[in-house]
Coordinates of C-alpha atoms and ligand atoms in Angstrom, one line a residue:
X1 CA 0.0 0.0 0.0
X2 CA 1.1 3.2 -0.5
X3 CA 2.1 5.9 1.7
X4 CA -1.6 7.3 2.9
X5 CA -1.7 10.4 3.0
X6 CA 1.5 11.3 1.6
X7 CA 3.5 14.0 2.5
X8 CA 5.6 16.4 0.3
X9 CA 7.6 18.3 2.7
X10 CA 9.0 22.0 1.0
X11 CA 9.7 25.4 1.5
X12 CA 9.1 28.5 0.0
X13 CA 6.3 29.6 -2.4
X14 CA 3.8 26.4 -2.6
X15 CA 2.7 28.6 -5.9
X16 CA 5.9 28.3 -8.0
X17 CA 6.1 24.5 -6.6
X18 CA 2.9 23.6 -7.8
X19 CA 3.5 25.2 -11.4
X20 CA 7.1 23.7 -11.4
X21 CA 5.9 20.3 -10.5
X22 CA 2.9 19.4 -11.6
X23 CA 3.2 16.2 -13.4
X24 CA 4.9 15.0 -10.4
X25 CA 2.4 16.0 -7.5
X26 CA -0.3 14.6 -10.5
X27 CA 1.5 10.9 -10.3
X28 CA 1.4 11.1 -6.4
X29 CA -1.9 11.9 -6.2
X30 CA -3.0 9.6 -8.3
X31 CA -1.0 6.8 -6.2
X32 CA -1.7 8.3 -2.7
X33 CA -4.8 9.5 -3.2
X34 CA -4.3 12.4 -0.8
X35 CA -1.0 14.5 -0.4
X36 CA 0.0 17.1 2.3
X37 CA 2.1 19.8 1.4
X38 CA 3.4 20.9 4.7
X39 CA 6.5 23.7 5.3
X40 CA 5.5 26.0 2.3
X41 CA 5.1 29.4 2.9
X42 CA 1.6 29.6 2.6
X43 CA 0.5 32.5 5.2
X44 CA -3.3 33.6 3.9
X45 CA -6.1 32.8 2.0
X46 CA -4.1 34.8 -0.9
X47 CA -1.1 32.8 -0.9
X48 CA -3.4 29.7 -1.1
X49 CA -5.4 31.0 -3.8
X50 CA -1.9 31.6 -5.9
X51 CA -0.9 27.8 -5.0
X52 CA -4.6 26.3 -6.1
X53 CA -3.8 28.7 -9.6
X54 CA -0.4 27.7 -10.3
X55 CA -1.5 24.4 -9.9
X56 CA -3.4 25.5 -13.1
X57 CA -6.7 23.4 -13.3
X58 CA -10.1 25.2 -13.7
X59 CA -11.8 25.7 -10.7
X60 CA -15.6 24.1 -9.7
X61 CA -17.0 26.9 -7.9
X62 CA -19.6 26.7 -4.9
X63 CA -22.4 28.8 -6.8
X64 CA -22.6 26.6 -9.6
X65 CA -22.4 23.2 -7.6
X66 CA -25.8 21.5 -5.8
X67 CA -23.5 21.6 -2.4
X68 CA -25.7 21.8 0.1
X69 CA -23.3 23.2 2.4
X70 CA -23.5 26.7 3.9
X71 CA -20.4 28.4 2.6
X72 CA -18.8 32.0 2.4
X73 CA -16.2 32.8 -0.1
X74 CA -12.8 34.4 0.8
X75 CA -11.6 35.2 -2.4
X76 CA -12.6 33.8 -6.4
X77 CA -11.6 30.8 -6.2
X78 CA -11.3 30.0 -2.1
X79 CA -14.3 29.4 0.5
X80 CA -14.8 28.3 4.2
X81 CA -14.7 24.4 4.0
X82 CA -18.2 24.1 6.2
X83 CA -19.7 26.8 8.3
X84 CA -21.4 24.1 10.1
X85 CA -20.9 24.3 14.4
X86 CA -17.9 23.2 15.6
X87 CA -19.3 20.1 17.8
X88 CA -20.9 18.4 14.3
X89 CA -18.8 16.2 12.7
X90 CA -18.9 16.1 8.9
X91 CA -19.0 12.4 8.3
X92 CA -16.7 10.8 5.4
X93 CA -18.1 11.9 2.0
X94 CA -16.7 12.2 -1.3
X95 CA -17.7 15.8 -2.5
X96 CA -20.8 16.5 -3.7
X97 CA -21.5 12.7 -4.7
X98 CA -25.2 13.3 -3.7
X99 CA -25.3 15.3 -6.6
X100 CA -25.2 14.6 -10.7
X101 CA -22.3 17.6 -10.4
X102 CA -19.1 17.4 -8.4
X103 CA -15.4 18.6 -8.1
X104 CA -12.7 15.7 -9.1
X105 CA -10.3 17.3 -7.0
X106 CA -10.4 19.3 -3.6
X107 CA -7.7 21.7 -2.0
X108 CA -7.7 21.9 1.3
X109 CA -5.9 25.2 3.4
X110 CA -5.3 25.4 6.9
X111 CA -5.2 28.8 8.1
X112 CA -5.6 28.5 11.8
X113 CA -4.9 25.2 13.2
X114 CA -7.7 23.9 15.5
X115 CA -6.2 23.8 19.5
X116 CA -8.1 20.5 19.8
X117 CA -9.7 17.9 17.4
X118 CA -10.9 19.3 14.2
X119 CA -8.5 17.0 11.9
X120 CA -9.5 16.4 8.3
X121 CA -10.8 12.3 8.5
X122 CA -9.5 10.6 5.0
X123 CA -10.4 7.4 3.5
X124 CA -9.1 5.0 0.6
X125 CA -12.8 4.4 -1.0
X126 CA -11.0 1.7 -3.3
X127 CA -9.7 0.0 -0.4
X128 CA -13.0 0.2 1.4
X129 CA -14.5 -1.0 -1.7
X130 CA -12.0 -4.1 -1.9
X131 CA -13.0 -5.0 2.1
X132 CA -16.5 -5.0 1.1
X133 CA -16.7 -6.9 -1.7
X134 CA -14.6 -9.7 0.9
X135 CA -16.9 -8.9 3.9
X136 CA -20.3 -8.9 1.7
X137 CA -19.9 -9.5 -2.0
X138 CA -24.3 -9.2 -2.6
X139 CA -24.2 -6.2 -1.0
X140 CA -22.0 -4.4 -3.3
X141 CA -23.3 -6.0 -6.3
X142 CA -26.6 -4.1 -5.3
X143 CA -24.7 -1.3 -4.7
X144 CA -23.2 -1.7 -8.9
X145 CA -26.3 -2.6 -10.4
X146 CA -29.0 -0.1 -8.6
X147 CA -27.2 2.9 -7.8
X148 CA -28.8 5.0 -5.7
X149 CA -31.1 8.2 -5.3
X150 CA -31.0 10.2 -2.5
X151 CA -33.5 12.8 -0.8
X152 CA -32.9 16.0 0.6
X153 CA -35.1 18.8 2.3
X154 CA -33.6 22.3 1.3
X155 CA -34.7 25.2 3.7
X156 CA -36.2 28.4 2.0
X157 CA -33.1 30.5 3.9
X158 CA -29.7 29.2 4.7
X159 CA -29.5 28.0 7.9
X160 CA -25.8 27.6 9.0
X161 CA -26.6 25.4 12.2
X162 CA -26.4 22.4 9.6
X163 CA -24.2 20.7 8.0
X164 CA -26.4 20.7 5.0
X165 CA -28.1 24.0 5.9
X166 CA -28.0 25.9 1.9
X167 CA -31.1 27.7 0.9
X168 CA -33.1 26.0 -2.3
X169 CA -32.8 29.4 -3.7
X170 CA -28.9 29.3 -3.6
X171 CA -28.2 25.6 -3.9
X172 CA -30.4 26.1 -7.5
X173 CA -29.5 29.8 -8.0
X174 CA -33.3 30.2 -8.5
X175 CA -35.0 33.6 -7.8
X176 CA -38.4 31.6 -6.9
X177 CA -40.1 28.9 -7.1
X178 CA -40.9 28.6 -11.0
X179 CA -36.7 29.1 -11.8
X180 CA -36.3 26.2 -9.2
X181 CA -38.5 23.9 -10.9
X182 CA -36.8 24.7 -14.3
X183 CA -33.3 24.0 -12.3
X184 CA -34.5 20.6 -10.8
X185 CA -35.9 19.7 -14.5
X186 CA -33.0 20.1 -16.2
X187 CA -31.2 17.7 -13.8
X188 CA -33.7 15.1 -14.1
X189 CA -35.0 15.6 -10.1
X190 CA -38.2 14.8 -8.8
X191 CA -39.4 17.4 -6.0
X192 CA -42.1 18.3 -3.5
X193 CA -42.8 21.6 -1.9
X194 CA -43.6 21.9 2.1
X195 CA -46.1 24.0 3.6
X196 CA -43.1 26.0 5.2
X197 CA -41.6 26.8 1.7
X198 CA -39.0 24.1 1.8
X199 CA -38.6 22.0 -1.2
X200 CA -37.9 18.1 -1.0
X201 CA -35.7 17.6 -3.8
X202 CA -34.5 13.7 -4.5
X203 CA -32.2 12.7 -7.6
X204 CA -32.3 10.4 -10.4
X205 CA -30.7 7.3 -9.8
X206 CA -26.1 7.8 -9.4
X207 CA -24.3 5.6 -9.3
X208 CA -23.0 4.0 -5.7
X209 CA -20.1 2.7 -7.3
X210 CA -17.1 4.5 -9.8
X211 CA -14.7 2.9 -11.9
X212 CA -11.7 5.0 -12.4
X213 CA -10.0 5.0 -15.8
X214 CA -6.7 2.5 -14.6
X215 CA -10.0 0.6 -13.5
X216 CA -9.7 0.6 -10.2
X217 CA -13.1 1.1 -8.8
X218 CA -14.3 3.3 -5.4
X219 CA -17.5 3.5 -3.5
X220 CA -18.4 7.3 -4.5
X221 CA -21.5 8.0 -3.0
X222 CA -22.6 9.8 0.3
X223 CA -24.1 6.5 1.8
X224 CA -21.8 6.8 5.4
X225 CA -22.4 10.4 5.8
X226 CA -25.9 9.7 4.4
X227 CA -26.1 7.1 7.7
X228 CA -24.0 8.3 10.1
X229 CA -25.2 12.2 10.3
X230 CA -28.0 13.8 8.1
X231 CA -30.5 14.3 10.4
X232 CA -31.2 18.0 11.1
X233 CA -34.8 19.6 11.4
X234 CA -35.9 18.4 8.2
X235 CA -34.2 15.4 7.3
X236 CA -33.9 12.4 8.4
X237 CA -31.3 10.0 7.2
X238 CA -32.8 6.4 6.9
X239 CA -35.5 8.4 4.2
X240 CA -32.9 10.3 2.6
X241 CA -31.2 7.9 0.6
X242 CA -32.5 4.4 -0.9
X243 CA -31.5 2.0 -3.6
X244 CA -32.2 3.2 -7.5
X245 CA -35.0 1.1 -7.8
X246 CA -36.0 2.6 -4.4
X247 CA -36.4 -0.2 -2.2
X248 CA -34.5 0.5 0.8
X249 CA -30.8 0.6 2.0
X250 CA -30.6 -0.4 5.8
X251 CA -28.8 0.6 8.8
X252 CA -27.5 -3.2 8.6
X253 CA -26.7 -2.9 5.0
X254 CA -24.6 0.0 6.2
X255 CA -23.1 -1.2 9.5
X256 CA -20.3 -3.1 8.3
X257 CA -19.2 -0.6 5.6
X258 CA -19.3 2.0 8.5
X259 CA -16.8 -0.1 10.8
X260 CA -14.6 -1.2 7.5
X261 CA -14.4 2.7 6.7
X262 CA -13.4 3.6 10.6
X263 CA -10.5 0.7 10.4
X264 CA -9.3 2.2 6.7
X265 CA -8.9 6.3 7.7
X266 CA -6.3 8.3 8.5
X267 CA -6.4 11.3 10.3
X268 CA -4.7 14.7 8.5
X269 CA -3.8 16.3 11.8
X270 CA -3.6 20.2 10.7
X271 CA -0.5 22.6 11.4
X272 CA -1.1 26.3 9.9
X273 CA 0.0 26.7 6.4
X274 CA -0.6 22.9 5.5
X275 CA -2.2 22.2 2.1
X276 CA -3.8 19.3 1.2
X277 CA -5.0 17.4 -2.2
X278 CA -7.6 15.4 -2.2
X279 CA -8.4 13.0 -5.5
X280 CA -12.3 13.4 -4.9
X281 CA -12.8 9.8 -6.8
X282 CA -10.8 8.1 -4.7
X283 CA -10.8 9.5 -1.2
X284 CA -13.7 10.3 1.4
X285 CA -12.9 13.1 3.8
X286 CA -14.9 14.5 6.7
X287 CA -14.1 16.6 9.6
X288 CA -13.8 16.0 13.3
X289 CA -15.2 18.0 16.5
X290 CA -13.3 20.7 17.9
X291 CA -13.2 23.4 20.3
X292 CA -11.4 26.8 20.0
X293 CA -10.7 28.3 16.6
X294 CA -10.1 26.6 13.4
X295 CA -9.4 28.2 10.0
X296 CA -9.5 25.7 7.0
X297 CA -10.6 26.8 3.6
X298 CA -11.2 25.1 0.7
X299 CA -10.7 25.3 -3.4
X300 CA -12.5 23.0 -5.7
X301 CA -11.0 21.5 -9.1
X302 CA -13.7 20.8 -11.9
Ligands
FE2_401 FE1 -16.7 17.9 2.0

């Protein structure tokens, strides 16, 4: 196995390293999975915005994506990573897999290092993909042949006290409710509205499981964060996500893959000025607890 995550130790501007190198930190990240550039001079959100552009991919930016996330942008190209509380923990997820439109690559900045907890949770999903195909082979072949479809209730104002808190009229970039329904068309959605002006929004049928093109194969989906924590005042997680064919996925079905997932992830343990790459088809992240301050922002590759 290879070195997970990896670090690429430096010094000086993480900019002109990322421009100079590129084909290099590409083949790492595409063996690692996740790299952590640690001793660059990276002191602000400017400096990391210079690094994410000298790395020189187009960026996948938050108003265009169906995050449901409540985010605040810091400069073009770099936002807060989850403005969700402190004491929620963002279960593993690969970005935006609930969703027919998602980054294939995340940067991740640490501005302010957390005094306690608040590490950035990683996880192989190949290799969790490989444990469950030993552990429960009929599981994942339901997984490969159904897909799945998931629900979500999106409030008619952001509300930043969840971890999936974005307003229906931001997440869609709909002025009311007729551009919303054109939005949710478009992407082949079904939806519902509530008597309190949310909208139940749930997708057509993605795929649970992704075959990358060296064929190795991941579990890209949202199913553990699905199971583990979407339950604010409007969802509830055992409705939010089902099977395709929409019979439904269990907490049992789920167990196992939750406890191979725990055994499988690594911990990036944040110092100020760390940057992290994330390949977004092949790892999970997440976020622990933590108390005090934490500054860690975040820049998405299309
Ligand atoms: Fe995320």
């Amino acid at each position: 196995m290879s070195e997970f995550p990896a670090i690429i130790g430096g010094q000086g501007d993480l900019a002109g390293f990322m421009s100079d190198n590129k084909a290099a930190v590409d083949a790492a990240l595409d063996d690692a999975g996740t790299l952590l550039f640690r001793g660059f001079d990276v002191p602000d959100a400017q400096a990391f915005d210079a690094a994410v552009t000298g790395y020189g991919e187009a960026g996948f930016t938050y108003e265009e994506s169906l995050s449901n996330a409540v985010r605040v942008n810091v400069t073009e190209r770099v936002f807060t990573a989850n403005e969700a509380p402190p004491e929620t923990a963002i279960h593993l997820h690969h970005e935006m897999a609930q969703t027919p439109l998602y980054p294939s690559k995340l940067f991740f900045y640490c501005e302010i290092a957390p005094e306690e907890g608040g590490a950035t949770p990683v996880c192989r999903s190949d290799w969790l993909l490989e444990k469950m195909e030993q552990a429960d082979p009929a599981l994942v072949a339901r997984f490969a042949e159904h897909g799945v479809r998931y629900t979500n209730v999106m409030p008619a104002s952001d509300d930043a006290g969840s971890g999936q808190g974005r307003s229906w009229r931001s997440t869609l970039g709909a002025a009311d409710r007729m551009g919303a329904e054109a939005r949710l068309r478009e992407l082949g959605y079904a939806w519902e509205w509530q008597v309190d002006d949310s909208l139940r929004a749930t997708t057509p049928t993605l795929p649970a499981i992704r075959t990358l093109p060296d064929g190795r194969r991941t579990f890209f989906n949202q199913l553990i964060a699905a199971f583990r924590g979407w339950s604010d005042s409007r969802n509830e997680a055992h409705k939010s996500v089902t099977f395709g064919d929409g019979s439904p996925i269990t907490g049992e079905d789920m167990a196992q893959t939750i406890a191979l997932s725990d055994e499988l992830t690594r911990d990036v343990a944040w110092q100020a000025g760390d940057v992290a790459l994330l390949d977004n088809y092949l790892v999970m992240h997440g976020r622990r607890p933590f108390a005090g301050k934490r500054r860690v922002l975040a820049s998405l590759i299309a």
